[in-house]
mmCIF file of C-alpha atoms and ligand atoms in Angstrom:
data_model
loop_
_atom_site.group_PDB
_atom_site.id
_atom_site.type_symbol
_atom_site.label_atom_id
_atom_site.label_comp_id
_atom_site.label_asym_id
_atom_site.label_seq_id
_atom_site.Cartn_x
_atom_site.Cartn_y
_atom_site.Cartn_z
ATOM 1 C CA MET A 1 17.259 -32.786 93.290
ATOM 2 C CA ARG A 2 18.523 -35.985 94.945
ATOM 3 C CA VAL A 3 21.901 -35.967 96.615
ATOM 4 C CA TYR A 4 23.635 -39.053 97.952
ATOM 5 C CA TYR A 5 26.470 -39.250 100.452
ATOM 6 C CA ASP A 6 28.826 -41.983 101.594
ATOM 7 C CA ARG A 7 26.192 -43.189 104.078
ATOM 8 C CA ASP A 8 23.866 -43.932 101.137
ATOM 9 C CA ALA A 9 26.490 -45.948 99.256
ATOM 10 C CA ASP A 10 27.934 -49.411 99.850
ATOM 11 C CA VAL A 11 31.575 -48.996 98.951
ATOM 12 C CA ASN A 12 32.063 -52.773 99.263
ATOM 13 C CA LEU A 13 30.167 -53.381 96.019
ATOM 14 C CA ILE A 14 32.930 -51.874 93.893
ATOM 15 C CA LYS A 15 35.622 -53.571 95.983
ATOM 16 C CA ALA A 16 34.247 -56.915 94.804
ATOM 17 C CA LYS A 17 34.529 -55.897 91.135
ATOM 18 C CA LYS A 18 37.312 -55.926 88.595
ATOM 19 C CA VAL A 19 37.563 -52.321 87.495
ATOM 20 C CA VAL A 20 39.321 -51.113 84.362
ATOM 21 C CA ILE A 21 39.932 -47.453 83.756
ATOM 22 C CA TYR A 22 40.414 -46.732 80.057
ATOM 23 C CA GLY A 23 42.795 -43.767 79.938
ATOM 24 C CA TYR A 24 45.187 -42.394 82.538
ATOM 25 C CA GLY A 25 44.811 -38.675 81.928
ATOM 26 C CA SER A 26 43.241 -35.954 84.009
ATOM 27 C CA GLN A 27 40.247 -38.027 85.162
ATOM 28 C CA GLY A 28 41.784 -41.491 84.802
ATOM 29 C CA HIS A 29 44.673 -40.998 87.204
ATOM 30 C CA ALA A 30 42.373 -39.467 89.817
ATOM 31 C CA HIS A 31 39.768 -42.245 89.645
ATOM 32 C CA ALA A 32 42.410 -44.958 89.775
ATOM 33 C CA LEU A 33 44.431 -43.509 92.659
ATOM 34 C CA ASN A 34 41.369 -42.571 94.732
ATOM 35 C CA MET A 35 39.790 -46.004 94.239
ATOM 36 C CA ARG A 36 42.925 -47.805 95.222
ATOM 37 C CA ASP A 37 43.182 -45.668 98.356
ATOM 38 C CA SER A 38 39.538 -46.556 99.108
ATOM 39 C CA GLY A 39 40.485 -50.249 99.139
ATOM 40 C CA VAL A 40 39.489 -51.355 95.633
ATOM 41 C CA LYS A 41 42.100 -54.042 94.898
ATOM 42 C CA ASP A 42 41.420 -54.979 91.305
ATOM 43 C CA VAL A 43 42.018 -51.724 89.448
ATOM 44 C CA ALA A 44 43.772 -51.891 86.089
ATOM 45 C CA ILE A 45 44.500 -49.248 83.487
ATOM 46 C CA ALA A 46 43.857 -49.914 79.795
ATOM 47 C CA LEU A 47 46.053 -47.974 77.396
ATOM 48 C CA ARG A 48 47.234 -48.149 73.812
ATOM 49 C CA GLN A 49 50.666 -49.681 73.324
ATOM 50 C CA ASP A 50 52.252 -46.364 72.370
ATOM 51 C CA SER A 51 50.405 -44.301 74.962
ATOM 52 C CA PRO A 52 52.436 -41.526 76.579
ATOM 53 C CA SER A 53 50.394 -42.199 79.750
ATOM 54 C CA ARG A 54 51.924 -45.661 80.205
ATOM 55 C CA LYS A 55 54.933 -44.332 82.099
ATOM 56 C CA LYS A 56 52.712 -42.429 84.527
ATOM 57 C CA ALA A 57 50.489 -45.420 85.266
ATOM 58 C CA GLU A 58 53.571 -47.614 85.731
ATOM 59 C CA LEU A 59 55.107 -45.062 88.073
ATOM 60 C CA ALA A 60 51.969 -45.339 90.197
ATOM 61 C CA ASN A 61 52.246 -49.169 90.124
ATOM 62 C CA PHE A 62 49.014 -49.943 88.337
ATOM 63 C CA PRO A 63 48.721 -53.038 86.150
ATOM 64 C CA ILE A 64 48.411 -51.967 82.521
ATOM 65 C CA MET A 65 46.280 -54.041 80.198
ATOM 66 C CA GLU A 66 45.722 -54.146 76.467
ATOM 67 C CA LEU A 67 42.461 -52.632 75.255
ATOM 68 C CA ASP A 68 40.817 -55.954 74.294
ATOM 69 C CA ALA A 69 42.117 -58.078 77.174
ATOM 70 C CA ALA A 70 40.999 -55.450 79.672
ATOM 71 C CA ALA A 71 37.468 -55.526 78.292
ATOM 72 C CA ARG A 72 37.328 -59.312 78.650
ATOM 73 C CA TRP A 73 38.571 -59.127 82.259
ATOM 74 C CA ALA A 74 36.489 -56.231 83.608
ATOM 75 C CA ASP A 75 33.231 -56.158 85.530
ATOM 76 C CA VAL A 76 33.175 -52.360 85.459
ATOM 77 C CA VAL A 77 34.769 -50.192 82.768
ATOM 78 C CA MET A 78 35.228 -46.436 83.143
ATOM 79 C CA VAL A 79 35.809 -44.715 79.803
ATOM 80 C CA VAL A 80 37.983 -41.676 80.422
ATOM 81 C CA VAL A 81 39.755 -41.358 77.105
ATOM 82 C CA PRO A 82 39.111 -38.085 75.248
ATOM 83 C CA ASP A 83 35.451 -37.741 74.229
ATOM 84 C CA GLU A 84 36.316 -37.674 70.537
ATOM 85 C CA LEU A 85 38.002 -41.114 70.724
ATOM 86 C CA GLN A 86 35.388 -42.943 72.777
ATOM 87 C CA ALA A 87 33.141 -44.096 69.938
ATOM 88 C CA ALA A 88 35.987 -45.874 68.136
ATOM 89 C CA LEU A 89 37.186 -47.398 71.419
ATOM 90 C CA TYR A 90 33.703 -48.745 72.074
ATOM 91 C CA ARG A 91 33.269 -50.052 68.528
ATOM 92 C CA ASP A 92 36.677 -51.751 68.251
ATOM 93 C CA TYR A 93 37.372 -53.005 71.777
ATOM 94 C CA LEU A 94 34.456 -52.742 74.190
ATOM 95 C CA LYS A 95 31.494 -53.879 72.130
ATOM 96 C CA PRO A 96 33.167 -57.083 70.907
ATOM 97 C CA HIS A 97 34.931 -58.020 74.151
ATOM 98 C CA LEU A 98 32.986 -56.824 77.214
ATOM 99 C CA LYS A 99 31.507 -59.607 79.349
ATOM 100 C CA GLN A 100 27.742 -60.068 79.271
ATOM 101 C CA GLY A 101 26.191 -57.853 81.919
ATOM 102 C CA ALA A 102 29.297 -55.746 82.574
ATOM 103 C CA ALA A 103 28.941 -52.096 83.535
ATOM 104 C CA LEU A 104 30.020 -49.362 81.141
ATOM 105 C CA ALA A 105 30.681 -46.011 82.811
ATOM 106 C CA PHE A 106 31.435 -42.507 81.623
ATOM 107 C CA ALA A 107 32.546 -39.249 83.229
ATOM 108 C CA HIS A 108 30.682 -37.103 80.701
ATOM 109 C CA GLY A 109 27.459 -37.683 78.787
ATOM 110 C CA PHE A 110 28.599 -36.589 75.319
ATOM 111 C CA ASN A 111 28.883 -39.924 73.496
ATOM 112 C CA ILE A 112 25.781 -41.507 74.968
ATOM 113 C CA HIS A 113 23.550 -38.457 74.770
ATOM 114 C CA PHE A 114 24.449 -37.692 71.156
ATOM 115 C CA LYS A 115 24.219 -41.424 70.305
ATOM 116 C CA LEU A 116 27.808 -41.703 69.106
ATOM 117 C CA ILE A 117 27.846 -44.839 71.249
ATOM 118 C CA GLU A 118 24.764 -47.071 71.410
ATOM 119 C CA PRO A 119 25.724 -49.657 74.020
ATOM 120 C CA ARG A 120 24.832 -53.335 73.880
ATOM 121 C CA ALA A 121 21.500 -54.119 75.546
ATOM 122 C CA ASP A 122 23.000 -56.414 78.195
ATOM 123 C CA LEU A 123 25.258 -53.728 79.677
ATOM 124 C CA ASP A 124 24.607 -51.400 82.591
ATOM 125 C CA VAL A 125 25.385 -47.844 81.516
ATOM 126 C CA PHE A 126 26.011 -45.141 84.068
ATOM 127 C CA MET A 127 27.821 -41.884 84.581
ATOM 128 C CA ILE A 128 29.893 -40.670 87.497
ATOM 129 C CA ALA A 129 31.065 -37.214 86.493
ATOM 130 C CA PRO A 130 33.170 -35.322 88.989
ATOM 131 C CA LYS A 131 32.358 -31.610 88.877
ATOM 132 C CA GLY A 132 35.992 -30.575 88.816
ATOM 133 C CA PRO A 133 39.226 -31.161 86.925
ATOM 134 C CA GLY A 134 40.814 -34.544 87.533
ATOM 135 C CA HIS A 135 43.784 -33.028 89.316
ATOM 136 C CA THR A 136 41.422 -31.486 91.852
ATOM 137 C CA VAL A 137 39.521 -34.771 92.196
ATOM 138 C CA ARG A 138 42.816 -36.278 93.309
ATOM 139 C CA SER A 139 44.111 -33.409 95.479
ATOM 140 C CA GLU A 140 40.803 -33.000 97.347
ATOM 141 C CA PHE A 141 40.608 -36.727 98.018
ATOM 142 C CA ALA A 142 44.196 -36.781 99.264
ATOM 143 C CA ARG A 143 43.418 -34.094 101.808
ATOM 144 C CA GLY A 144 40.410 -36.050 103.069
ATOM 145 C CA ALA A 145 37.704 -34.194 101.169
ATOM 146 C CA GLY A 146 36.029 -34.814 97.814
ATOM 147 C CA VAL A 147 34.726 -33.169 94.662
ATOM 148 C CA PRO A 148 30.935 -33.416 94.127
ATOM 149 C CA CYS A 149 29.965 -35.853 91.385
ATOM 150 C CA LEU A 150 26.969 -36.239 89.117
ATOM 151 C CA LEU A 151 25.346 -39.638 88.778
ATOM 152 C CA ALA A 152 23.128 -40.743 85.912
ATOM 153 C CA ILE A 153 21.781 -44.129 84.931
ATOM 154 C CA GLU A 154 21.213 -44.663 81.225
ATOM 155 C CA ARG A 155 20.515 -48.369 81.401
ATOM 156 C CA ASN A 156 19.910 -50.660 84.356
ATOM 157 C CA SER A 157 20.187 -54.142 82.866
ATOM 158 C CA SER A 158 21.477 -55.837 86.000
ATOM 159 C CA GLY A 159 18.942 -54.202 88.291
ATOM 160 C CA ASN A 160 21.954 -52.985 90.258
ATOM 161 C CA ALA A 161 23.296 -50.128 88.164
ATOM 162 C CA GLN A 162 22.393 -47.397 90.643
ATOM 163 C CA GLU A 163 24.055 -49.209 93.568
ATOM 164 C CA ILE A 164 27.209 -49.891 91.560
ATOM 165 C CA ALA A 165 27.373 -46.299 90.361
ATOM 166 C CA LEU A 166 26.972 -44.959 93.896
ATOM 167 C CA SER A 167 29.635 -47.331 95.124
ATOM 168 C CA TYR A 168 31.963 -46.177 92.342
ATOM 169 C CA GLY A 169 31.269 -42.530 93.122
ATOM 170 C CA SER A 170 31.895 -43.095 96.804
ATOM 171 C CA SER A 171 35.225 -44.831 96.134
ATOM 172 C CA ILE A 172 36.579 -41.802 94.259
ATOM 173 C CA GLY A 173 35.542 -39.397 97.009
ATOM 174 C CA GLY A 174 32.266 -38.084 95.559
ATOM 175 C CA GLY A 175 30.219 -39.234 98.541
ATOM 176 C CA ARG A 176 32.182 -36.976 100.869
ATOM 177 C CA ALA A 177 30.910 -33.900 99.038
ATOM 178 C CA GLY A 178 27.668 -35.176 97.516
ATOM 179 C CA ILE A 179 26.660 -37.285 94.525
ATOM 180 C CA ILE A 180 23.896 -35.516 92.651
ATOM 181 C CA GLU A 181 21.402 -37.418 90.524
ATOM 182 C CA THR A 182 20.875 -36.190 86.974
ATOM 183 C CA THR A 183 20.477 -37.534 83.428
ATOM 184 C CA PHE A 184 22.974 -37.932 80.588
ATOM 185 C CA ARG A 185 21.138 -35.203 78.699
ATOM 186 C CA GLU A 186 21.153 -32.666 81.496
ATOM 187 C CA GLU A 187 24.778 -33.282 82.432
ATOM 188 C CA CYS A 188 25.939 -33.149 78.843
ATOM 189 C CA GLU A 189 24.093 -30.005 77.803
ATOM 190 C CA THR A 190 24.798 -27.993 80.962
ATOM 191 C CA ASP A 191 28.439 -29.086 80.981
ATOM 192 C CA LEU A 192 28.983 -27.955 77.378
ATOM 193 C CA PHE A 193 27.121 -24.706 77.997
ATOM 194 C CA GLY A 194 29.114 -23.920 81.142
ATOM 195 C CA GLU A 195 32.484 -24.571 79.558
ATOM 196 C CA GLN A 196 31.654 -22.639 76.381
ATOM 197 C CA THR A 197 30.041 -19.548 77.850
ATOM 198 C CA VAL A 198 31.705 -19.142 81.251
ATOM 199 C CA LEU A 199 34.397 -21.483 82.452
ATOM 200 C CA CYS A 200 36.609 -21.820 79.389
ATOM 201 C CA GLY A 201 35.300 -19.794 76.456
ATOM 202 C CA GLY A 202 33.694 -16.856 78.230
ATOM 203 C CA VAL A 203 36.346 -16.263 80.818
ATOM 204 C CA THR A 204 39.369 -16.590 78.530
ATOM 205 C CA ALA A 205 37.834 -14.234 75.971
ATOM 206 C CA LEU A 206 37.050 -11.744 78.734
ATOM 207 C CA VAL A 207 40.551 -11.917 80.215
ATOM 208 C CA MET A 208 42.346 -11.670 76.869
ATOM 209 C CA THR A 209 40.196 -8.836 75.554
ATOM 210 C CA ALA A 210 40.670 -6.815 78.739
ATOM 211 C CA TYR A 211 44.422 -7.502 78.671
ATOM 212 C CA GLU A 212 44.657 -6.351 75.049
ATOM 213 C CA THR A 213 42.650 -3.217 75.827
ATOM 214 C CA LEU A 214 45.065 -2.129 78.545
ATOM 215 C CA VAL A 215 48.201 -2.971 76.562
ATOM 216 C CA GLU A 216 46.912 -1.202 73.440
ATOM 217 C CA ALA A 217 46.247 1.866 75.592
ATOM 218 C CA GLY A 218 49.928 1.890 76.565
ATOM 219 C CA TYR A 219 49.863 0.261 80.001
ATOM 220 C CA ALA A 220 52.580 -2.183 80.996
ATOM 221 C CA PRO A 221 51.778 -5.790 79.992
ATOM 222 C CA GLU A 222 52.803 -6.871 83.494
ATOM 223 C CA MET A 223 50.153 -4.615 85.034
ATOM 224 C CA ALA A 224 47.583 -5.862 82.565
ATOM 225 C CA TYR A 225 48.419 -9.469 83.445
ATOM 226 C CA PHE A 226 48.061 -8.854 87.170
ATOM 227 C CA GLU A 227 44.782 -6.987 86.885
ATOM 228 C CA CYS A 228 43.064 -9.097 84.264
ATOM 229 C CA LEU A 229 44.341 -12.630 84.896
ATOM 230 C CA HIS A 230 46.256 -13.107 88.133
ATOM 231 C CA GLU A 231 43.699 -11.435 90.381
ATOM 232 C CA LEU A 232 40.849 -13.426 88.904
ATOM 233 C CA LYS A 233 41.888 -16.296 91.154
ATOM 234 C CA LEU A 234 41.480 -14.159 94.256
ATOM 235 C CA ILE A 235 37.981 -13.146 93.183
ATOM 236 C CA VAL A 236 36.972 -16.684 92.250
ATOM 237 C CA ASP A 237 38.158 -17.974 95.622
ATOM 238 C CA LEU A 238 35.703 -15.559 97.249
ATOM 239 C CA PHE A 239 32.861 -16.710 94.946
ATOM 240 C CA TYR A 240 33.687 -20.311 95.690
ATOM 241 C CA GLU A 241 33.668 -19.787 99.409
ATOM 242 C CA GLY A 242 30.505 -17.711 99.784
ATOM 243 C CA GLY A 243 28.951 -16.700 96.493
ATOM 244 C CA ILE A 244 28.909 -13.345 94.775
ATOM 245 C CA ALA A 245 27.863 -11.376 97.874
ATOM 246 C CA ASN A 246 30.878 -12.774 99.720
ATOM 247 C CA MET A 247 33.164 -11.339 97.041
ATOM 248 C CA ARG A 248 31.377 -7.986 97.133
ATOM 249 C CA TYR A 249 31.716 -7.889 100.918
ATOM 250 C CA SER A 250 35.454 -8.326 100.632
ATOM 251 C CA VAL A 251 36.309 -5.875 97.847
ATOM 252 C CA SER A 252 36.347 -2.096 98.318
ATOM 253 C CA ASN A 253 33.178 -0.036 97.944
ATOM 254 C CA THR A 254 34.759 1.549 94.902
ATOM 255 C CA ALA A 255 35.211 -1.865 93.296
ATOM 256 C CA GLU A 256 31.692 -2.889 94.238
ATOM 257 C CA TYR A 257 30.176 0.298 92.764
ATOM 258 C CA GLY A 258 32.147 -0.203 89.539
ATOM 259 C CA ASP A 259 30.918 -3.788 89.460
ATOM 260 C CA TYR A 260 27.207 -2.821 89.634
ATOM 261 C CA THR A 261 27.447 0.062 87.192
ATOM 262 C CA ARG A 262 29.846 -1.351 84.572
ATOM 263 C CA GLY A 263 29.375 -5.138 84.541
ATOM 264 C CA ARG A 264 26.146 -5.008 82.542
ATOM 265 C CA ARG A 265 27.864 -2.862 79.920
ATOM 266 C CA ILE A 266 30.263 -5.729 79.277
ATOM 267 C CA ILE A 267 27.744 -8.555 79.362
ATOM 268 C CA THR A 268 24.867 -7.024 77.404
ATOM 269 C CA ASP A 269 21.531 -8.155 75.975
ATOM 270 C CA GLU A 270 23.492 -9.077 72.886
ATOM 271 C CA THR A 271 25.661 -11.404 74.988
ATOM 272 C CA ARG A 272 22.544 -12.963 76.487
ATOM 273 C CA ALA A 273 21.087 -13.545 73.004
ATOM 274 C CA GLU A 274 24.359 -15.133 71.910
ATOM 275 C CA MET A 275 24.330 -17.406 74.975
ATOM 276 C CA LYS A 276 20.865 -18.587 73.928
ATOM 277 C CA ARG A 277 22.146 -19.327 70.431
ATOM 278 C CA ILE A 278 25.062 -21.276 71.863
ATOM 279 C CA LEU A 279 22.638 -23.270 74.028
ATOM 280 C CA SER A 280 20.458 -24.087 70.994
ATOM 281 C CA GLU A 281 23.496 -25.276 69.049
ATOM 282 C CA ILE A 282 24.257 -27.629 71.937
ATOM 283 C CA GLN A 283 20.660 -28.857 72.260
ATOM 284 C CA SER A 284 20.166 -29.442 68.551
ATOM 285 C CA GLY A 285 23.373 -31.457 68.279
ATOM 286 C CA GLN A 286 24.935 -28.883 65.924
ATOM 287 C CA PHE A 287 27.966 -28.394 68.203
ATOM 288 C CA ALA A 288 28.428 -32.159 68.569
ATOM 289 C CA ARG A 289 28.296 -32.640 64.779
ATOM 290 C CA GLU A 290 30.820 -29.852 64.245
ATOM 291 C CA TRP A 291 33.227 -31.422 66.760
ATOM 292 C CA VAL A 292 32.818 -34.903 65.282
ATOM 293 C CA LEU A 293 33.575 -33.548 61.777
ATOM 294 C CA GLU A 294 36.586 -31.622 63.070
ATOM 295 C CA ASN A 295 37.915 -34.886 64.487
ATOM 296 C CA GLN A 296 37.220 -36.834 61.327
ATOM 297 C CA ALA A 297 39.348 -34.270 59.494
ATOM 298 C CA GLY A 298 42.237 -34.726 61.978
ATOM 299 C CA GLN A 299 41.519 -31.623 64.109
ATOM 300 C CA PRO A 300 43.097 -29.067 61.716
ATOM 301 C CA SER A 301 41.397 -25.945 63.036
ATOM 302 C CA PHE A 302 41.486 -27.172 66.647
ATOM 303 C CA LYS A 303 45.257 -27.596 66.482
ATOM 304 C CA ALA A 304 45.740 -24.277 64.709
ATOM 305 C CA MET A 305 43.684 -22.435 67.352
ATOM 306 C CA ARG A 306 45.582 -24.161 70.148
ATOM 307 C CA ASN A 307 48.924 -23.094 68.663
ATOM 308 C CA ARG A 308 47.822 -19.562 67.929
ATOM 309 C CA SER A 309 46.434 -19.071 71.445
ATOM 310 C CA ALA A 310 49.583 -20.407 73.076
ATOM 311 C CA GLU A 311 51.523 -17.673 71.276
ATOM 312 C CA HIS A 312 49.410 -14.853 72.707
ATOM 313 C CA PRO A 313 51.678 -12.350 74.535
ATOM 314 C CA ILE A 314 49.717 -12.825 77.765
ATOM 315 C CA GLU A 315 51.317 -16.280 78.089
ATOM 316 C CA ALA A 316 54.885 -14.991 77.821
ATOM 317 C CA VAL A 317 54.270 -12.185 80.300
ATOM 318 C CA GLY A 318 52.599 -14.646 82.642
ATOM 319 C CA GLU A 319 55.526 -17.019 82.510
ATOM 320 C CA LYS A 320 57.918 -14.234 83.435
ATOM 321 C CA LEU A 321 55.769 -12.988 86.286
ATOM 322 C CA ARG A 322 55.035 -16.413 87.715
ATOM 323 C CA ALA A 323 58.798 -17.021 87.890
ATOM 324 C CA MET A 324 58.919 -14.071 90.301
ATOM 325 C CA MET A 325 56.370 -15.807 92.528
ATOM 326 C CA PRO A 326 58.005 -19.194 93.107
ATOM 327 C CA TRP A 327 55.462 -20.135 95.792
ATOM 328 C CA LEU A 328 52.892 -20.503 93.021
ATOM 329 C CA GLY A 329 54.846 -23.485 91.725
ATOM 330 C CA ARG A 330 54.829 -25.348 95.042
ATOM 331 C CA ASN A 331 52.238 -28.092 95.524
ATOM 332 C CA ARG A 332 51.243 -27.838 91.897
ATOM 333 C CA LEU A 333 48.087 -29.693 90.903
ATOM 334 C CA VAL A 334 49.524 -30.494 87.478
ATOM 335 C CA ASP A 335 52.889 -32.258 87.152
ATOM 336 C CA ARG A 336 53.109 -33.370 83.537
ATOM 337 C CA THR A 337 55.561 -36.182 84.310
ATOM 338 C CA ARG A 338 53.148 -37.849 86.742
ATOM 339 C CA ASN A 339 49.560 -36.883 85.996
HETATM 340 P P1 LIG B 401 42.807 -36.683 79.044
HETATM 341 O O1 LIG B 401 43.046 -36.166 77.678
HETATM 342 O O2 LIG B 401 43.401 -35.985 80.201
HETATM 343 O O3 LIG B 401 43.306 -38.197 79.136
HETATM 344 C C1 LIG B 401 42.959 -39.154 78.193
HETATM 345 C C2 LIG B 401 43.694 -40.453 78.466
HETATM 346 O O4 LIG B 401 43.246 -41.444 77.545
HETATM 347 C C3 LIG B 401 45.200 -40.371 78.302
HETATM 348 O O5 LIG B 401 45.778 -41.196 79.293
HETATM 349 C C4 LIG B 401 45.420 -40.968 76.918
HETATM 350 O O6 LIG B 401 46.707 -41.533 76.788
HETATM 351 C C5 LIG B 401 44.371 -42.044 76.918
HETATM 352 N N1 LIG B 401 43.919 -42.497 75.605
HETATM 353 C C6 LIG B 401 43.760 -41.764 74.485
HETATM 354 N N2 LIG B 401 43.252 -42.513 73.499
HETATM 355 C C7 LIG B 401 43.062 -43.747 74.013
HETATM 356 C C8 LIG B 401 42.552 -44.954 73.487
HETATM 357 N N3 LIG B 401 42.124 -45.039 72.229
HETATM 358 N N4 LIG B 401 42.508 -46.014 74.316
HETATM 359 C C9 LIG B 401 42.910 -45.951 75.596
HETATM 360 N N5 LIG B 401 43.409 -44.833 76.139
HETATM 361 C C10 LIG B 401 43.482 -43.748 75.345
HETATM 362 O O7 LIG B 401 41.205 -36.825 79.201
HETATM 363 P P2 LIG B 401 40.284 -36.264 80.394
HETATM 364 O O8 LIG B 401 40.299 -34.776 80.381
HETATM 365 O O9 LIG B 401 40.593 -37.018 81.636
HETATM 366 O O10 LIG B 401 38.824 -36.662 79.862
HETATM 367 C C11 LIG B 401 38.352 -37.981 79.915
HETATM 368 C C12 LIG B 401 36.847 -37.972 80.095
HETATM 369 O O11 LIG B 401 36.504 -37.349 81.331
HETATM 370 C C13 LIG B 401 36.081 -37.205 79.032
HETATM 371 O O12 LIG B 401 34.863 -37.877 78.825
HETATM 372 C C14 LIG B 401 35.835 -35.862 79.677
HETATM 373 O O13 LIG B 401 34.731 -35.179 79.160
HETATM 374 C C15 LIG B 401 35.577 -36.306 81.100
HETATM 375 N N6 LIG B 401 35.781 -35.264 82.107
HETATM 376 C C16 LIG B 401 36.996 -34.652 82.186
HETATM 377 C C17 LIG B 401 37.214 -33.717 83.171
HETATM 378 C C18 LIG B 401 38.592 -33.152 83.359
HETATM 379 O O14 LIG B 401 38.880 -32.797 84.464
HETATM 380 N N7 LIG B 401 39.465 -33.066 82.380
HETATM 381 C C19 LIG B 401 36.188 -33.381 84.073
HETATM 382 C C20 LIG B 401 34.964 -34.039 83.994
HETATM 383 C C21 LIG B 401 34.774 -35.005 82.995
HETATM 384 MG MG1 LIG B 402 32.410 -29.461 83.034
#
């Protein structure tokens, strides 16, 4: 596995380019702010006229451009609008207007890998995908550190795509932590698998099921929240710092014994078989097709699931308990008025 650092990148390359970030959401705001702080002068944000993100980008003093004009102006375009909207953005605004030989960049491999976008032959196509939420990409950079990024080159038409991608990655702080070389396929498939089985799907199902089990057995919802959700952060911090053994070193022997003897009863051979099925659905493109169809239909089940989940009692209990811990709200990563 190849890893690049700031010393391997020439940050001046990107400083000489006109960069447009399409989208000013989780990733967009972090890329734009970090780049500007790295000395990239020509950074503009491209947004729809009615975009709720306009106010945030204005507040941060970025020039805002129309979707077609931005494509005509840019040397490098980073597409950080939601994955499900990228193909239409490319078709309607980027394909017809991008300069010959411009660079088209992504922060996730979904649209390229599943061929929802098939870029013009003259373009460079690369990925710089930070391995963390956008708000962390910004907060780590601001404290002098960085979030590791993945780099992949899909097409090197200029002969310079790798150097430009490294320069881009360095300017958003990736080179401080490491820029790891991969492919669009590997990034896309592992990213989907991780978020479905562990990071988003697996962990929320685990937390909610455990919470429900305690509450149904008559325990106080507040206790269930603390044990099954709140304390997860403390455990994950120990993982993050030193791996699983580091966590086991820190918890009590009782907790560690319960971990060894009970964990495998929760995550069973059946779970492993299901993980393999989920991976095959990703690899075969079945998941991508399902998500594309859901979007073509206007996201009816997605929106319904989002609403139903937000009404789960664990959210109301959590809100009440977090209000008792006001320090949690200080230095928040997410401030919905700004980022
Ligand atoms: P987001 O939903 O937070 O933000 C999307 C932004 O795009 C918003 O500013 C929105 O107003 C704007 N937008 C929507 N439609 C648009 C259009 N047609 N034209 C121009 N702007 C439009 O999105 P995000 O979570 O930052 O994800 C963006 C990309 O980054 C995706 O490819 C995602 O997979 C990838 N990614 C995200 C994260 C993350 O931390 N959320 C991490 C790694 C990679
Ligand atoms: Mg991911």
